Amino acid sequence: MLIAWQYLDKKAAAVEALKDYSSMQYIIEHSDEDIYEIETCMTSPHSAKITGVPGKHNPKSGEERLAACLDEIDVLKERYRRALEYMEWFKPAWEALSEEEQFILTEFFVNDVSKTEAVANIGEKLFLERAQVYRRKDKALNHLALLLYGK
């Protein structure tokens, strides 16, 4: 094991990984649509824009547009590949958590609510006091960090 792993803030890293979950899920679900739109743009002709300003003729504009679209497709495919790699790493750890742990971590770090609202939501659903909610959050976060990074 590398000595650097001793100094990694595993809890903070687990929080950041958890915050990325929804965006990675979105990338996986919508990459095909995004690539299709760009491919459609590559093959469809563009009409001149009516701006009132005389345009200049660029004989390589078609090639430049095609190259730009291909570059954008490459970026989307790389983003998709990274999202799949992330899910392959993160999903088993997430699924190993209990439903209660998933709910607590989702309320605190995924849902777009304040900490006060998250504590209230968790306390209401699980019939816990504020201090108990924070203890359970810490326990769930430690469990997730352990599953993701080990000791």
One Martini backbone bead per residue (centre of mass of N, CA, C, O) as a GRO file, in nm:
protein
  151
    1MET     BB    1   0.098   0.035   0.021
    2LEU     BB    2   0.068   0.354   0.000
    3ILE     BB    3   0.149   0.625   0.192
    4ALA     BB    4  -0.066   0.828   0.079
    5TRP     BB    5  -0.321   0.684   0.197
    6GLN     BB    6  -0.276   0.791   0.493
    7TYR     BB    7  -0.341   1.114   0.390
    8LEU     BB    8  -0.616   1.066   0.301
    9ASP     BB    9  -0.933   1.211   0.289
   10LYS     BB   10  -1.181   0.987   0.286
   11LYS     BB   11  -1.434   1.143   0.362
   12ALA     BB   12  -1.412   1.373   0.153
   13ALA     BB   13  -1.394   1.184  -0.092
   14ALA     BB   14  -1.671   1.051  -0.049
   15VAL     BB   15  -1.836   1.308  -0.080
   16GLU     BB   16  -1.746   1.376  -0.370
   17ALA     BB   17  -1.844   1.111  -0.495
   18LEU     BB   18  -2.141   1.149  -0.412
   19LYS     BB   19  -2.187   1.421  -0.568
   20ASP     BB   20  -2.124   1.277  -0.860
   21TYR     BB   21  -2.347   1.066  -0.912
   22SER     BB   22  -2.572   1.224  -1.072
   23SER     BB   23  -2.389   1.316  -1.308
   24MET     BB   24  -2.305   1.033  -1.402
   25GLN     BB   25  -2.588   0.931  -1.459
   26TYR     BB   26  -2.655   1.145  -1.672
   27ILE     BB   27  -2.434   1.076  -1.872
   28ILE     BB   28  -2.524   0.785  -1.927
   29GLU     BB   29  -2.824   0.860  -2.020
   30HIS     BB   30  -2.729   1.118  -2.245
   31SER     BB   31  -2.497   1.059  -2.453
   32ASP     BB   32  -2.645   0.952  -2.702
   33GLU     BB   33  -2.804   1.212  -2.759
   34ASP     BB   34  -2.565   1.406  -2.788
   35ILE     BB   35  -2.427   1.256  -3.023
   36TYR     BB   36  -2.665   1.265  -3.219
   37GLU     BB   37  -2.682   1.573  -3.244
   38ILE     BB   38  -2.398   1.609  -3.365
   39GLU     BB   39  -2.432   1.421  -3.609
   40THR     BB   40  -2.662   1.587  -3.729
   41CYS     BB   41  -2.499   1.849  -3.757
   42MET     BB   42  -2.287   1.732  -3.960
   43THR     BB   43  -2.516   1.659  -4.199
   44SER     BB   44  -2.635   1.937  -4.187
   45PRO     BB   45  -2.723   2.214  -4.331
   46HIS     BB   46  -2.636   2.554  -4.342
   47SER     BB   47  -2.750   2.863  -4.309
   48ALA     BB   48  -2.757   3.177  -4.344
   49LYS     BB   49  -2.704   3.459  -4.160
   50ILE     BB   50  -2.913   3.732  -4.074
   51THR     BB   51  -2.731   4.048  -4.003
   52GLY     BB   52  -2.618   4.269  -4.231
   53VAL     BB   53  -2.341   4.143  -4.254
   54PRO     BB   54  -2.085   4.084  -4.428
   55GLY     BB   55  -1.944   3.807  -4.545
   56LYS     BB   56  -1.705   3.555  -4.547
   57HIS     BB   57  -1.512   3.342  -4.728
   58ASN     BB   58  -1.487   2.984  -4.640
   59PRO     BB   59  -1.370   2.694  -4.781
   60LYS     BB   60  -1.323   2.539  -4.476
   61SER     BB   61  -1.589   2.530  -4.302
   62GLY     BB   62  -1.678   2.235  -4.325
   63GLU     BB   63  -1.424   2.109  -4.203
   64GLU     BB   64  -1.432   2.261  -3.933
   65ARG     BB   65  -1.707   2.160  -3.842
   66LEU     BB   66  -1.638   1.858  -3.850
   67ALA     BB   67  -1.398   1.870  -3.651
   68ALA     BB   68  -1.556   1.988  -3.412
   69CYS     BB   69  -1.757   1.753  -3.387
   70LEU     BB   70  -1.548   1.528  -3.341
   71ASP     BB   71  -1.430   1.651  -3.085
   72GLU     BB   72  -1.695   1.647  -2.923
   73ILE     BB   73  -1.738   1.342  -2.936
   74ASP     BB   74  -1.477   1.265  -2.789
   75VAL     BB   75  -1.551   1.404  -2.524
   76LEU     BB   76  -1.814   1.244  -2.470
   77LYS     BB   77  -1.683   0.961  -2.468
   78GLU     BB   78  -1.488   1.015  -2.234
   79ARG     BB   79  -1.704   1.092  -2.027
   80TYR     BB   80  -1.850   0.819  -2.042
   81ARG     BB   81  -1.613   0.639  -1.959
   82ARG     BB   82  -1.577   0.771  -1.677
   83ALA     BB   83  -1.861   0.711  -1.573
   84LEU     BB   84  -1.836   0.403  -1.588
   85GLU     BB   85  -1.592   0.381  -1.401
   86TYR     BB   86  -1.724   0.508  -1.158
   87MET     BB   87  -1.963   0.306  -1.130
   88GLU     BB   88  -1.784   0.053  -1.094
   89TRP     BB   89  -1.671   0.170  -0.818
   90PHE     BB   90  -1.929   0.290  -0.656
   91LYS     BB   91  -2.183   0.101  -0.663
   92PRO     BB   92  -2.098  -0.133  -0.469
   93ALA     BB   93  -2.076   0.048  -0.221
   94TRP     BB   94  -2.362   0.164  -0.222
   95GLU     BB   95  -2.512  -0.121  -0.215
   96ALA     BB   96  -2.382  -0.201   0.074
   97LEU     BB   97  -2.566  -0.019   0.188
   98SER     BB   98  -2.809   0.079   0.358
   99GLU     BB   99  -3.102   0.240   0.328
  100GLU     BB  100  -3.046   0.439   0.557
  101GLU     BB  101  -2.768   0.535   0.462
  102GLN     BB  102  -2.857   0.634   0.186
  103PHE     BB  103  -3.061   0.841   0.286
  104ILE     BB  104  -2.872   1.015   0.454
  105LEU     BB  105  -2.661   1.083   0.231
  106THR     BB  106  -2.862   1.204   0.032
  107GLU     BB  107  -2.964   1.437   0.206
  108PHE     BB  108  -2.679   1.571   0.258
  109PHE     BB  109  -2.522   1.536  -0.057
  110VAL     BB  110  -2.746   1.534  -0.300
  111ASN     BB  111  -2.954   1.698  -0.211
  112ASP     BB  112  -3.098   2.033  -0.244
  113VAL     BB  113  -3.029   2.093   0.081
  114SER     BB  114  -3.010   2.181   0.380
  115LYS     BB  115  -2.898   2.072   0.677
  116THR     BB  116  -3.155   2.133   0.831
  117GLU     BB  117  -3.344   1.980   0.639
  118ALA     BB  118  -3.203   1.708   0.653
  119VAL     BB  119  -3.240   1.663   0.955
  120ALA     BB  120  -3.548   1.683   0.952
  121ASN     BB  121  -3.607   1.454   0.751
  122ILE     BB  122  -3.465   1.230   0.905
  123GLY     BB  123  -3.599   1.262   1.183
  124GLU     BB  124  -3.889   1.214   1.077
  125LYS     BB  125  -3.848   0.930   0.944
  126LEU     BB  126  -3.657   0.798   1.198
  127PHE     BB  127  -3.699   0.914   1.481
  128LEU     BB  128  -3.480   1.155   1.540
  129GLU     BB  129  -3.241   1.329   1.671
  130ARG     BB  130  -3.003   1.544   1.590
  131ALA     BB  131  -2.758   1.390   1.711
  132GLN     BB  132  -2.832   1.117   1.580
  133VAL     BB  133  -2.808   1.205   1.289
  134TYR     BB  134  -2.504   1.279   1.295
  135ARG     BB  135  -2.404   1.000   1.382
  136ARG     BB  136  -2.521   0.846   1.136
  137LYS     BB  137  -2.374   1.002   0.923
  138ASP     BB  138  -2.086   0.934   1.013
  139LYS     BB  139  -2.119   0.629   0.993
  140ALA     BB  140  -2.197   0.617   0.691
  141LEU     BB  141  -1.945   0.764   0.585
  142ASN     BB  142  -1.739   0.564   0.696
  143HIS     BB  143  -1.848   0.321   0.543
  144LEU     BB  144  -1.808   0.432   0.258
  145ALA     BB  145  -1.503   0.487   0.280
  146LEU     BB  146  -1.429   0.193   0.334
  147LEU     BB  147  -1.546   0.076   0.067
  148LEU     BB  148  -1.374   0.261  -0.126
  149TYR     BB  149  -1.063   0.271   0.041
  150GLY     BB  150  -1.038   0.157   0.301
  151LYS     BB  151  -0.815   0.187   0.574
   0.00000   0.00000   0.00000
